[in-house]
XYZ file of C-alpha atoms in Angstrom:
217
model
C 97.997 86.879 71.761
C 97.321 88.329 75.246
C 94.307 90.582 75.669
C 96.209 92.669 78.251
C 99.813 93.886 77.990
C 101.747 95.764 80.682
C 103.572 98.542 78.855
C 105.470 100.054 81.757
C 106.118 99.795 85.509
C 107.772 102.609 87.376
C 108.893 102.082 91.035
C 108.185 105.277 92.979
C 109.858 106.524 96.195
C 112.854 104.202 95.920
C 115.046 103.613 97.911
C 112.998 104.103 101.089
C 112.632 103.018 104.640
C 111.635 99.382 105.134
C 108.434 100.602 106.846
C 107.405 103.090 104.185
C 104.925 102.666 101.359
C 105.492 100.512 98.335
C 104.440 102.553 95.307
C 104.260 101.436 91.671
C 102.956 103.278 88.631
C 101.618 100.726 86.246
C 100.608 101.272 82.612
C 98.838 98.670 80.507
C 96.846 98.258 77.366
C 93.704 96.272 76.785
C 93.252 94.960 73.217
C 89.795 93.354 73.657
C 86.932 94.252 75.952
C 86.889 92.173 79.229
C 83.641 91.619 81.078
C 85.230 90.706 84.401
C 87.794 92.365 86.618
C 91.552 92.173 86.434
C 93.074 91.236 89.838
C 96.359 92.881 90.701
C 98.381 91.536 93.682
C 101.451 92.775 95.493
C 103.349 90.004 97.327
C 106.404 90.367 99.597
C 108.607 87.224 99.696
C 109.655 86.734 103.292
C 111.945 83.727 102.669
C 113.700 82.235 99.612
C 113.300 78.712 101.078
C 109.796 78.748 102.497
C 106.734 80.289 100.770
C 104.710 80.218 103.976
C 106.546 83.429 104.838
C 105.171 85.152 101.731
C 102.945 88.087 102.602
C 100.084 89.339 100.387
C 100.291 93.078 100.853
C 97.074 93.743 98.904
C 94.976 92.703 95.949
C 92.730 95.014 94.036
C 90.072 94.369 91.383
C 89.900 96.684 88.332
C 87.204 96.373 85.771
C 85.344 95.723 83.585
C 88.039 96.864 81.183
C 87.322 98.307 77.732
C 89.806 98.599 74.876
C 92.301 101.304 75.575
C 95.385 102.377 77.510
C 95.320 102.702 81.258
C 97.547 103.838 84.076
C 97.155 103.465 87.844
C 99.193 103.817 91.035
C 99.466 100.875 93.342
C 100.317 101.959 96.891
C 100.675 99.799 99.955
C 101.411 101.887 103.048
C 102.953 100.445 106.220
C 100.783 102.409 108.638
C 97.047 102.680 108.022
C 97.789 101.036 104.727
C 95.825 101.754 101.636
C 96.092 100.652 98.049
C 95.135 103.214 95.437
C 94.172 102.196 91.861
C 93.735 105.482 90.127
C 92.991 104.711 86.484
C 93.372 107.248 83.736
C 93.076 107.137 80.016
C 96.553 107.968 78.764
C 95.089 109.948 75.866
C 93.333 112.580 77.969
C 94.342 111.670 81.543
C 90.725 111.834 82.798
C 90.273 109.711 85.899
C 87.996 106.722 85.311
C 87.825 105.481 88.909
C 89.515 105.600 92.283
C 89.553 102.473 94.384
C 90.883 102.682 97.969
C 91.109 99.673 100.299
C 92.952 98.688 103.449
C 96.315 96.927 102.782
C 98.426 94.889 105.169
C 102.063 96.039 105.479
C 105.041 93.683 105.235
C 104.972 92.531 108.863
C 108.537 92.174 110.265
C 107.247 89.861 112.995
C 106.239 87.380 110.289
C 109.748 87.345 108.760
C 112.560 85.332 110.337
C 115.169 87.573 111.927
C 117.893 86.192 109.648
C 115.861 86.947 106.523
C 115.117 90.654 107.191
C 118.549 91.916 106.198
C 119.697 90.914 102.737
C 118.118 90.273 99.353
C 114.499 89.143 98.822
C 111.819 89.525 96.150
C 108.730 91.620 95.549
C 106.091 90.274 93.104
C 103.497 92.156 91.186
C 100.985 89.817 89.522
C 97.889 90.198 87.362
C 95.104 87.607 86.928
C 91.853 87.307 84.999
C 89.105 84.865 86.044
C 91.475 83.345 88.549
C 94.163 82.747 85.878
C 97.480 84.522 86.449
C 98.822 85.689 83.152
C 101.734 87.911 84.134
C 104.171 88.180 87.007
C 106.693 90.944 87.490
C 109.452 90.250 90.016
C 111.966 92.559 91.559
C 114.989 91.901 93.736
C 114.800 93.956 96.924
C 117.904 94.687 99.021
C 117.322 95.405 102.719
C 120.225 96.813 104.738
C 120.927 99.403 107.412
C 121.092 102.970 106.304
C 123.952 103.598 108.770
C 127.455 102.464 107.839
C 128.369 101.622 111.395
C 125.347 99.387 111.750
C 126.223 97.706 108.443
C 129.708 96.981 109.729
C 128.625 95.959 113.205
C 124.997 94.668 112.974
C 123.160 94.614 116.346
C 122.086 91.197 117.702
C 118.467 92.173 117.132
C 117.360 93.874 113.882
C 116.531 97.560 114.300
C 113.760 97.607 111.761
C 113.404 101.440 111.858
C 116.958 101.744 110.676
C 116.604 99.369 107.701
C 116.464 100.813 104.218
C 114.714 99.107 101.264
C 116.122 99.318 97.735
C 114.101 97.796 94.895
C 116.408 96.949 91.976
C 113.981 98.454 89.437
C 116.515 98.282 86.569
C 116.822 94.484 86.840
C 113.306 93.073 86.533
C 112.023 89.812 85.232
C 108.671 89.179 83.596
C 106.957 85.761 83.407
C 103.930 85.437 81.090
C 101.380 82.618 81.329
C 99.084 81.874 78.351
C 95.384 81.882 79.441
C 91.987 82.016 77.790
C 90.590 85.564 78.271
C 87.173 84.626 76.705
C 86.126 81.227 78.029
C 82.447 82.300 77.593
C 82.942 81.950 73.821
C 83.897 78.304 74.212
C 86.972 79.215 72.264
C 90.606 78.579 72.718
C 92.017 81.782 71.381
C 94.939 81.535 73.795
C 95.287 77.932 75.009
C 98.463 77.066 77.002
C 100.728 75.333 74.480
C 102.669 73.726 77.342
C 103.150 73.919 81.070
C 106.075 76.293 80.637
C 105.584 80.080 81.021
C 107.246 82.517 78.675
C 109.850 84.653 80.323
C 111.970 87.693 79.356
C 114.631 89.700 81.084
C 112.767 92.972 81.285
C 113.780 94.271 77.862
C 110.482 93.428 76.050
C 107.596 95.224 77.672
C 108.063 95.814 81.360
C 110.756 96.261 83.914
C 110.690 93.201 86.158
C 113.261 91.012 88.016
C 114.560 87.475 88.790
C 112.971 85.614 91.727
C 115.459 83.642 93.777
C 112.624 81.755 95.354
C 110.672 79.781 92.761
C 111.029 77.577 89.805
C 110.533 80.248 87.119
C 112.463 83.356 88.193
C 109.432 85.696 87.680
């Protein structure tokens, strides 16, 4: 049984300009106290064929985490980027902490021209003690917001005219069994095999298929 379960992910400000902020409201529950931090990452997949084009938009550490329900907003802004982890107890909505750090935007210059327009993937992951235990993937459709440009694309991509649409209703979640309490020398959650557990987004969280990797996050 996992010590942390994501109970909901809401994609905010969607659809939006390619250069605008990525914003996610994430709710999760912690069933046992954790001494170390949870690490949340937001990754933009730049190419379905080559992971070297993946861009880590930001990672943020949250913790230690006590038993309870939490909610925070993950925000990666394309100009003067920041990521905000604003945690609140869901019972009384009192802020516990506010973490702000600089975040790199999805850099169009690091994406092949032919891969900017079309479908790609955005990954939200969470790890504990360096062990990834959940991955939420969303298809992202990038296209021009102007019909004429869609019908007659210019030879060079006009990035300021590109609109991003995250398919938030078609997510995919991949869960990886890990040991949340290795300090006890126990194996309360040992991996039974090398295969992760997946669902189609109907169990706990909205998340989507990844066209890029072996496990369709």
